[in-house]
PDB file of C-alpha atoms in Angstrom:
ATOM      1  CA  UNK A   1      -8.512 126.567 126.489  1.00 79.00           C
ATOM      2  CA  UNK A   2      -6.125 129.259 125.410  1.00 85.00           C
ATOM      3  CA  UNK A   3      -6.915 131.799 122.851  1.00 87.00           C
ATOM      4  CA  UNK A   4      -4.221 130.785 120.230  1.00 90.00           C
ATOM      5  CA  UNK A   5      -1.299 128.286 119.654  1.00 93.00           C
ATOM      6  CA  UNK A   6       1.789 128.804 118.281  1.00 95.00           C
ATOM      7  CA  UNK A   7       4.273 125.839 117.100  1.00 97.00           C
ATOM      8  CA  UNK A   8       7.903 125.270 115.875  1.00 97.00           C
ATOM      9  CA  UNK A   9       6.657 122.600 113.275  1.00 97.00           C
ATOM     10  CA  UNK A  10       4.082 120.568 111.677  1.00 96.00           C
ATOM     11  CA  UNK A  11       4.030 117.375 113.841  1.00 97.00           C
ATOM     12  CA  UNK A  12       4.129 118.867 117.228  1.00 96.00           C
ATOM     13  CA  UNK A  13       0.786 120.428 116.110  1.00 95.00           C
ATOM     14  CA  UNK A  14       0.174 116.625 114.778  1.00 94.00           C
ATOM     15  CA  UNK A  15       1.139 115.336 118.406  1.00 95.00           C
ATOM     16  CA  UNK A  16      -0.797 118.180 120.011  1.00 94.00           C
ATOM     17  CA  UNK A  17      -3.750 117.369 118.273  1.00 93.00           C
ATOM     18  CA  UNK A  18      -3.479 113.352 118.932  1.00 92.00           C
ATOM     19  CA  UNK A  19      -2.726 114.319 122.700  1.00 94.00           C
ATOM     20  CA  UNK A  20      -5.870 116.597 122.738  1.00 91.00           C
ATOM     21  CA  UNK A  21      -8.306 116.345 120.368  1.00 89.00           C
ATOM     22  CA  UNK A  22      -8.315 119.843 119.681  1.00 85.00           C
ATOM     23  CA  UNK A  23     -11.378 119.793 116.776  1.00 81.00           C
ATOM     24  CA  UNK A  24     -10.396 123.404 116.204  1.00 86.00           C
ATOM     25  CA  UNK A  25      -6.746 123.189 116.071  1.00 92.00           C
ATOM     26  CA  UNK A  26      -6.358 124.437 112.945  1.00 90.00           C
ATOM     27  CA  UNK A  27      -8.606 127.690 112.992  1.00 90.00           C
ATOM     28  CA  UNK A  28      -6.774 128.621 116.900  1.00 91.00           C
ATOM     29  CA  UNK A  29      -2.930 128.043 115.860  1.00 95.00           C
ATOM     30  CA  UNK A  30      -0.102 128.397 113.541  1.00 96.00           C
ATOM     31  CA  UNK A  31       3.449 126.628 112.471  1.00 97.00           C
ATOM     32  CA  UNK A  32       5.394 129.615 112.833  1.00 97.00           C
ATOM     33  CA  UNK A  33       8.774 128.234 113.635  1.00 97.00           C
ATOM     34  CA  UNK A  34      12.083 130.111 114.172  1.00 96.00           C
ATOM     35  CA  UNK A  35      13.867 132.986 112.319  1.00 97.00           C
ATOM     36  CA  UNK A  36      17.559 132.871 110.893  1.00 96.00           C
ATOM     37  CA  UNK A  37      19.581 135.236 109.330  1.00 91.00           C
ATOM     38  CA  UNK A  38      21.881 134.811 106.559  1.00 84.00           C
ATOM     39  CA  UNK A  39      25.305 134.080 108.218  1.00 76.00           C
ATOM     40  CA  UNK A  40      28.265 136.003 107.218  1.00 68.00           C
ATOM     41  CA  UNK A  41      31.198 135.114 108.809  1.00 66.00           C
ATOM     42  CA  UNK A  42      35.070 135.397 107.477  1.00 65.00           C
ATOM     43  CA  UNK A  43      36.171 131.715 107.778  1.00 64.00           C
ATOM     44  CA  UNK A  44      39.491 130.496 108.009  1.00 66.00           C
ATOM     45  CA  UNK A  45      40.208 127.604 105.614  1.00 67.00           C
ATOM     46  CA  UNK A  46      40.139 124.126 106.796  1.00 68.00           C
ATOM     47  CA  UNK A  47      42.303 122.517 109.624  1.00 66.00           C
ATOM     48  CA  UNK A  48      40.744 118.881 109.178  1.00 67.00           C
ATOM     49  CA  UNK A  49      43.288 116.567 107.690  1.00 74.00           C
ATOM     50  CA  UNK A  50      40.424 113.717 107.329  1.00 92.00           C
ATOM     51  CA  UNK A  51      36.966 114.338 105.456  1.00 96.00           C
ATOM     52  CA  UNK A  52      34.669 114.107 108.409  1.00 97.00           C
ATOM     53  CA  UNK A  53      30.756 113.712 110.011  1.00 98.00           C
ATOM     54  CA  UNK A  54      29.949 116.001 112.733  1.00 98.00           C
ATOM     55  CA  UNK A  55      27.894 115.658 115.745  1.00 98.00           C
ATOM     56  CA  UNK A  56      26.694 119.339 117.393  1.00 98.00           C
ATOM     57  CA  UNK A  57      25.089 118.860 120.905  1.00 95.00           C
ATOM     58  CA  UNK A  58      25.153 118.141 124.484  1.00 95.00           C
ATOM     59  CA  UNK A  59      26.851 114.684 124.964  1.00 96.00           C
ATOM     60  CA  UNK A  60      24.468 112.892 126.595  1.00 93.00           C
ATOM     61  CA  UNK A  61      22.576 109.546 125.974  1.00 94.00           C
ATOM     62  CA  UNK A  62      18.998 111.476 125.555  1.00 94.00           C
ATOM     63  CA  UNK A  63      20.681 113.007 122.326  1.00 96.00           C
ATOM     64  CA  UNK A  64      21.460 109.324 121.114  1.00 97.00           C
ATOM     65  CA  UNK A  65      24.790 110.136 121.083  1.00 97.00           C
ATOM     66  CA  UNK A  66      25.807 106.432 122.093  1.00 96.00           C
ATOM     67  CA  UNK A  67      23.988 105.058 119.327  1.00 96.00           C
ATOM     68  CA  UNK A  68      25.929 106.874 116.697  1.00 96.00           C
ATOM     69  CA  UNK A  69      29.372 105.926 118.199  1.00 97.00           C
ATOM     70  CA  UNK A  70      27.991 102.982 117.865  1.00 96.00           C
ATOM     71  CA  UNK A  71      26.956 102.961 114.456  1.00 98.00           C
ATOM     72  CA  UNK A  72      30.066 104.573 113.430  1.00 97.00           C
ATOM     73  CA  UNK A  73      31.927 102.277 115.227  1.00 96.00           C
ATOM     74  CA  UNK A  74      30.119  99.548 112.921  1.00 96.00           C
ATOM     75  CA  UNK A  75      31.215 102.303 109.536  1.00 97.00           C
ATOM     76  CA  UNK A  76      34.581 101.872 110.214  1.00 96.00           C
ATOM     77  CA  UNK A  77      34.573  97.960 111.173  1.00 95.00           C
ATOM     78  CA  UNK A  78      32.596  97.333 107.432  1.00 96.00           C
ATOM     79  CA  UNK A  79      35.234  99.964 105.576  1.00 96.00           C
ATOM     80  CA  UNK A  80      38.173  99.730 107.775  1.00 95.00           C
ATOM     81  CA  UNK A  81      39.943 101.522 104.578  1.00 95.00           C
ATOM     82  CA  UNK A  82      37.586 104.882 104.989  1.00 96.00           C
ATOM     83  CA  UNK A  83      39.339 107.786 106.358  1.00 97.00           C
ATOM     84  CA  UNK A  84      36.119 109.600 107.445  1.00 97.00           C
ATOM     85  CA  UNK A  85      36.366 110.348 110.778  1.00 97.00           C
ATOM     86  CA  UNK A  86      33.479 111.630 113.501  1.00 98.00           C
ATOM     87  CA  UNK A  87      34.210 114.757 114.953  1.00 97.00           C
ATOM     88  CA  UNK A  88      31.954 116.004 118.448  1.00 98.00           C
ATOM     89  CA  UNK A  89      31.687 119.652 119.357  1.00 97.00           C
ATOM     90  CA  UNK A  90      29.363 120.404 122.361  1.00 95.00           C
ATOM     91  CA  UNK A  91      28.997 120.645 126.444  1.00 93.00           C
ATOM     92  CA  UNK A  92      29.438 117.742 128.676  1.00 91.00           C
ATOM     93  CA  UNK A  93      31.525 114.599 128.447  1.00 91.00           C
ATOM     94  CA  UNK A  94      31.180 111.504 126.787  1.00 94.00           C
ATOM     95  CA  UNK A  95      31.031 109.149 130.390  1.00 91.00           C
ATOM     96  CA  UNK A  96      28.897 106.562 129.137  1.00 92.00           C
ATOM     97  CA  UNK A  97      31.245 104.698 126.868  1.00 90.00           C
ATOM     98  CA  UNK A  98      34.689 102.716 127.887  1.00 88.00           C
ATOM     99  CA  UNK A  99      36.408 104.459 125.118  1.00 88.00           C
ATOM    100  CA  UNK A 100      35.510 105.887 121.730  1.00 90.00           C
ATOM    101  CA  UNK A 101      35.312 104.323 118.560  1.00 89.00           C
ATOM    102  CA  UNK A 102      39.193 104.713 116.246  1.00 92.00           C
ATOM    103  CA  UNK A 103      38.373 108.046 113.916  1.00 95.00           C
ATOM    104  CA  UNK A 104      35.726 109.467 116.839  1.00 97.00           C
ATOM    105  CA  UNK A 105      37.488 113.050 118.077  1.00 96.00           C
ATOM    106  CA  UNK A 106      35.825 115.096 120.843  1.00 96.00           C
ATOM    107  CA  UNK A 107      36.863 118.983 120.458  1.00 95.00           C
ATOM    108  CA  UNK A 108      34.865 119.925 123.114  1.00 94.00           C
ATOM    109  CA  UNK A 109      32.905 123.106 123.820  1.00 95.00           C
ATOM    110  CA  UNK A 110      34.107 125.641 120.905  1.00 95.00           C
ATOM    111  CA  UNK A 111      33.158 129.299 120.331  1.00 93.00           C
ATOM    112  CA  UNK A 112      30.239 130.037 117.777  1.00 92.00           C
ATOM    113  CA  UNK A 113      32.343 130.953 115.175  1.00 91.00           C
ATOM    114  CA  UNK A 114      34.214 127.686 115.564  1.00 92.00           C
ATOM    115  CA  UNK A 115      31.267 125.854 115.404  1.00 95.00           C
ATOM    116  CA  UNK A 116      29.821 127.077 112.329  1.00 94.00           C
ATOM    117  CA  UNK A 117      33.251 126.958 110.329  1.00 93.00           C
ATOM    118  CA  UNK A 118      33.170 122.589 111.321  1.00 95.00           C
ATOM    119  CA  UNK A 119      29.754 122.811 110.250  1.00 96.00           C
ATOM    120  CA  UNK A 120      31.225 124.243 106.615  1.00 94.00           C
ATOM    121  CA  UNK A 121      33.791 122.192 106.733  1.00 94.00           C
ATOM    122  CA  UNK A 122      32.116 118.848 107.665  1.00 97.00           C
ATOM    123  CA  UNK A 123      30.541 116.007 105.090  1.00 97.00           C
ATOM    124  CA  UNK A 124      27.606 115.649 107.365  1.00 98.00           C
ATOM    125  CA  UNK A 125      26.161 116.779 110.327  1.00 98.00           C
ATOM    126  CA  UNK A 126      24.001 113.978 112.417  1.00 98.00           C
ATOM    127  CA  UNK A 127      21.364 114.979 114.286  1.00 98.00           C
ATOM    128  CA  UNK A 128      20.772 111.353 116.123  1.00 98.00           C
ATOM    129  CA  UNK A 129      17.697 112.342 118.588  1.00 97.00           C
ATOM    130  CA  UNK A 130      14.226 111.541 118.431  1.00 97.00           C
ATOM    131  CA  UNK A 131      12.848 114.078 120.694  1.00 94.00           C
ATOM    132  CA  UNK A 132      13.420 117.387 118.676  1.00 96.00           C
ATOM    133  CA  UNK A 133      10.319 120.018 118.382  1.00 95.00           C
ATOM    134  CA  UNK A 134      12.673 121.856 115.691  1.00 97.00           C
ATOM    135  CA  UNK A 135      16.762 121.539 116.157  1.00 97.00           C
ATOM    136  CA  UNK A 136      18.326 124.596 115.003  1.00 97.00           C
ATOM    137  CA  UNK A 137      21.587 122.688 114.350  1.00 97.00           C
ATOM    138  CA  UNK A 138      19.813 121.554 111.578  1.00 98.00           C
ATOM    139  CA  UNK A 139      19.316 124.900 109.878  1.00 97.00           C
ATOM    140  CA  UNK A 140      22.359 126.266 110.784  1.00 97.00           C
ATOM    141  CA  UNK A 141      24.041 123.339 109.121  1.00 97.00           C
ATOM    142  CA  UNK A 142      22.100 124.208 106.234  1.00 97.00           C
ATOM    143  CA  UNK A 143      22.666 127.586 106.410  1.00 96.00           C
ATOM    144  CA  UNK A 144      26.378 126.867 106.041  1.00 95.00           C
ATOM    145  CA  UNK A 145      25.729 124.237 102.986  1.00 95.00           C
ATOM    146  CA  UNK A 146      26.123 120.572 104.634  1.00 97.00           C
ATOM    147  CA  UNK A 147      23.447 118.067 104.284  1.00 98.00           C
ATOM    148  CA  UNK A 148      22.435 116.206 107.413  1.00 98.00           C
ATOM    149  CA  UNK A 149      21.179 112.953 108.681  1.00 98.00           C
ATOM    150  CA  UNK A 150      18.695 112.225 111.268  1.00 98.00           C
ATOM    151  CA  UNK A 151      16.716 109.512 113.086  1.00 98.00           C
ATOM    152  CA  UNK A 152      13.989 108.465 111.545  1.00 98.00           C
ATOM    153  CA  UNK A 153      11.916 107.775 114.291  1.00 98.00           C
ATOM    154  CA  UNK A 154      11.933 111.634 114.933  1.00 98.00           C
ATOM    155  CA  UNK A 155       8.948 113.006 112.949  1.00 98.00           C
ATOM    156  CA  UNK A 156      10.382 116.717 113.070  1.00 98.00           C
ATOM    157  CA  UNK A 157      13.709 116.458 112.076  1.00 98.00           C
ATOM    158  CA  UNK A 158      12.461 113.840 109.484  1.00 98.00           C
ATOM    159  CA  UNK A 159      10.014 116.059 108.463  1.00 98.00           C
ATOM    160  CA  UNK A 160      12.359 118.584 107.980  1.00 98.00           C
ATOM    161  CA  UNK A 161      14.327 116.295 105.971  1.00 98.00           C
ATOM    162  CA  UNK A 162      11.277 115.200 103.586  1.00 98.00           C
ATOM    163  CA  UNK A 163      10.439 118.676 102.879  1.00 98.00           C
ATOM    164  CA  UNK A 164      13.935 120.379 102.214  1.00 98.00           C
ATOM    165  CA  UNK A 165      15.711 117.524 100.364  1.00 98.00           C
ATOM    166  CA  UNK A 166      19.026 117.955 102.569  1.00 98.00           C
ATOM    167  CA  UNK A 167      19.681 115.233 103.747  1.00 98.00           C
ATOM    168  CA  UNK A 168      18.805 111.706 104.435  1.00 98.00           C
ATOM    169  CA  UNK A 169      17.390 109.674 107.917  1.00 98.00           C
ATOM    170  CA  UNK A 170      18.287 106.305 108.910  1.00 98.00           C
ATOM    171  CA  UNK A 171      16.668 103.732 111.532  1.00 98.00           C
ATOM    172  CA  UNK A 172      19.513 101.101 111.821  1.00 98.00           C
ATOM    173  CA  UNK A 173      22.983 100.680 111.983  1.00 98.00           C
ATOM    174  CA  UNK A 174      22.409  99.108 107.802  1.00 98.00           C
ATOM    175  CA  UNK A 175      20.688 102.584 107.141  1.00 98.00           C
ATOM    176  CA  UNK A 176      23.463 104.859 108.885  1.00 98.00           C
ATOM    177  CA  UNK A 177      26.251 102.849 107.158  1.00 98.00           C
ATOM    178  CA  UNK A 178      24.671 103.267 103.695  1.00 98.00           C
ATOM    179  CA  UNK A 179      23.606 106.979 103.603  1.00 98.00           C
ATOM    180  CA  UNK A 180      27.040 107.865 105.206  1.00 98.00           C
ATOM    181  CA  UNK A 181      29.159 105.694 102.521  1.00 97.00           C
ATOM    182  CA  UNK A 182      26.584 107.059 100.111  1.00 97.00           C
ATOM    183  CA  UNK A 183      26.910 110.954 100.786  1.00 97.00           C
ATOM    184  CA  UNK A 184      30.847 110.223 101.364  1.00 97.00           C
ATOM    185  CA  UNK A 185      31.463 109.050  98.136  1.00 96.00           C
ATOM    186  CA  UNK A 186      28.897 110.958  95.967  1.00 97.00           C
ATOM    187  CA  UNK A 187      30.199 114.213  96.615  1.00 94.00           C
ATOM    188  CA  UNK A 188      28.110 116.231  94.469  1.00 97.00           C
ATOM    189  CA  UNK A 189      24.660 114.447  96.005  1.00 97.00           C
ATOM    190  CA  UNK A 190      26.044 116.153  99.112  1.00 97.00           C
ATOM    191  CA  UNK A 191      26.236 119.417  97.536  1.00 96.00           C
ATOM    192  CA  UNK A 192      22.503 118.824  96.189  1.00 98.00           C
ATOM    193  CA  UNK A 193      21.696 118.784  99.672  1.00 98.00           C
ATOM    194  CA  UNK A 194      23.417 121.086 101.426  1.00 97.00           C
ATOM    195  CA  UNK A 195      22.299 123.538  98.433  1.00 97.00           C
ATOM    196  CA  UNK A 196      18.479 122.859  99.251  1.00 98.00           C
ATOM    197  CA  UNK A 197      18.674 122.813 102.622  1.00 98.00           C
ATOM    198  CA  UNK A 198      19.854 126.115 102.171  1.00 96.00           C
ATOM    199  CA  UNK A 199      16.947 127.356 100.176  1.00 97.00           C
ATOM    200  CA  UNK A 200      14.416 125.395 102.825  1.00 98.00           C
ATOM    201  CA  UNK A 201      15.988 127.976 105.567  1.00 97.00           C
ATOM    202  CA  UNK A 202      15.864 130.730 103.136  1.00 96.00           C
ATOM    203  CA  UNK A 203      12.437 130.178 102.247  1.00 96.00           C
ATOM    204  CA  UNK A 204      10.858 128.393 105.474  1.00 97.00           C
ATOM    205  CA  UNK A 205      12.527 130.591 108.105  1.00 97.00           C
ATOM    206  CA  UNK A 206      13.438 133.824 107.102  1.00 96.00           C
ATOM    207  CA  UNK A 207      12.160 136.211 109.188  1.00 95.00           C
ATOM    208  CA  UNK A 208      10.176 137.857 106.448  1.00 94.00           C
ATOM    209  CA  UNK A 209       8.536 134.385 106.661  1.00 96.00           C
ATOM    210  CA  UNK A 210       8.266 133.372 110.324  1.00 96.00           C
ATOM    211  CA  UNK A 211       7.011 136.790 111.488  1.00 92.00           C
ATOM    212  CA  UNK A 212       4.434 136.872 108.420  1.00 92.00           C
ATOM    213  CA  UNK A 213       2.762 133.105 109.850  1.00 94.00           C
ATOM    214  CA  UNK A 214       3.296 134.955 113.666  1.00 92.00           C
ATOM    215  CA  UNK A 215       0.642 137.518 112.668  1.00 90.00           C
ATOM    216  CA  UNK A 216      -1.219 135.176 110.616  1.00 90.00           C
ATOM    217  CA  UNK A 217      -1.630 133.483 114.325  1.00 92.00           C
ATOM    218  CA  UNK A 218      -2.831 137.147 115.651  1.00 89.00           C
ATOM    219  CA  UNK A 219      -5.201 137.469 112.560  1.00 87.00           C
ATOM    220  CA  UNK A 220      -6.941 134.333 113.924  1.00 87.00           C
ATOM    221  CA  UNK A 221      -7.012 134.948 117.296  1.00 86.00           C
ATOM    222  CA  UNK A 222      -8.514 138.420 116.996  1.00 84.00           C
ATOM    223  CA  UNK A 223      -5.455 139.710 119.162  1.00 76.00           C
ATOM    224  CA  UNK A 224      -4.298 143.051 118.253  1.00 70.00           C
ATOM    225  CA  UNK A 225      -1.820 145.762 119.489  1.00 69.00           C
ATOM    226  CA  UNK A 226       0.117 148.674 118.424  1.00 73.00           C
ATOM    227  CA  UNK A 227       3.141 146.735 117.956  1.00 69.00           C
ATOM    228  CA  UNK A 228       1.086 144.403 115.652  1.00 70.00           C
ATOM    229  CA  UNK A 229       0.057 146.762 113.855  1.00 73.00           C
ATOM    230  CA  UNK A 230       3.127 148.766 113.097  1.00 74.00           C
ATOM    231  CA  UNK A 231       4.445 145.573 111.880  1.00 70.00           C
ATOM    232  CA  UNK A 232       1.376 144.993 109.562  1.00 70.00           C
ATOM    233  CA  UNK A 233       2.232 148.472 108.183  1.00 76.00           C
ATOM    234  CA  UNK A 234       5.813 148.465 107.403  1.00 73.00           C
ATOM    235  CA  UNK A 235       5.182 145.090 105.636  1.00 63.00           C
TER     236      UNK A 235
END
């Protein structure tokens, strides 16, 4: 019954309007998503001494963090030769495992700065949940030129995936396995990836872009203000 909707990507307004049944969902509401800026940071070069995957999160099992140490655990068991490695950054603690996987390192909670330059530095990020209305670690992955993997059973971050070309989703511990050894070894695929990715943020979620679909949403609705309209005018 509200006047307008906005949303942070194409299927939630899907699973709003299977929820719902909105017949006017279109005409009332808008993907408008988030805004990024470029990032400029100074980065130090590279402490890793092994090529390695990266997970960016809270460490809990509603992130599907378990199933990737899993699934990595099964990467190293099928090429015990690799040296890829699975680094964690993130709150919490990983208490629902005996003991990690050989080549899994938890750094713990790190700084922003921090987190970005493993992002940079990183093969791949993995983005393992399936409840995700956008994931920002995504974009900021992107944003720093590392392709990513997700779950496939996610439609967002799979979505995201489909449209940007940067980066790959599995399903299985077959699928994980084979887009990791895949992206490992094919080194400029990754860059392909990371590359578009980049230009999906730049294009997608700019701010230029997500404030221009925000009043597209107040065009719709009818809602106006003086704030909405000083916008309209410097653009």
């Amino acid at each position: 019954q509200v006047r307008g909707l906005s949303f942070n990507a194409g299927p939630e307004r899907e699973l709003a309007r299977a929820l719902y049944q909105i017949e006017d969902l279109e005409q009332k509401s808008e993907v408008v998503g988030m805004g990024f800026d470029s990032i400029v940071i100074d980065f130090m070069p590279s402490t890793a001494h092994r090529p390695y995957l990266l997970y960016s999160g809270r460490k809990e099992t509603g992130k599907n963090l378990h199933l990737v140490l899993e699934y990595f655990g099964e990467y190293k068991r099928h090429f015990p030769d690799s040296p890829l490695e699975f680094h964690i950054i993130g709150a919490g603690s990983i208490d629902f495992v005996d003991e990690l996987p050989p080549g899994v390192v938890d750094h713990g909670f790190v700084s922003e700065e921090e987190k970005l330059q493993r992002m940079r530095d990183a093969v791949m990020l993995v983005q393992p949940s399936t409840n995700e209305s956008f994931s920002i670690v995504l974009m900021e992955s992107w944003l720093m030129g590392t392709p990513v993997l997700v779950h496939g059973e996610c439609a967002v971050t799979r979505d995201h995936v489909l449209r940007s070309g940067g980066g790959l989703y599995f399903t299985s511990a077959k699928e994980f396995i084979g887009a990791v050894d895949e992206v490992y070894r094919n080194r400029s695929l990754a860059e392909r990836m990371g590359e578009a990715g980049a230009a999906f943020v730049a294009r997608e979620y700019s701010w230029d872009a997500v404030i221009g679909r925000f009043l597209g949403l107040l065009r719709k609705t009818g809602l106006r203000s003086p704030y909405v309209e000083a916008i309209e005018n410097e653009s």
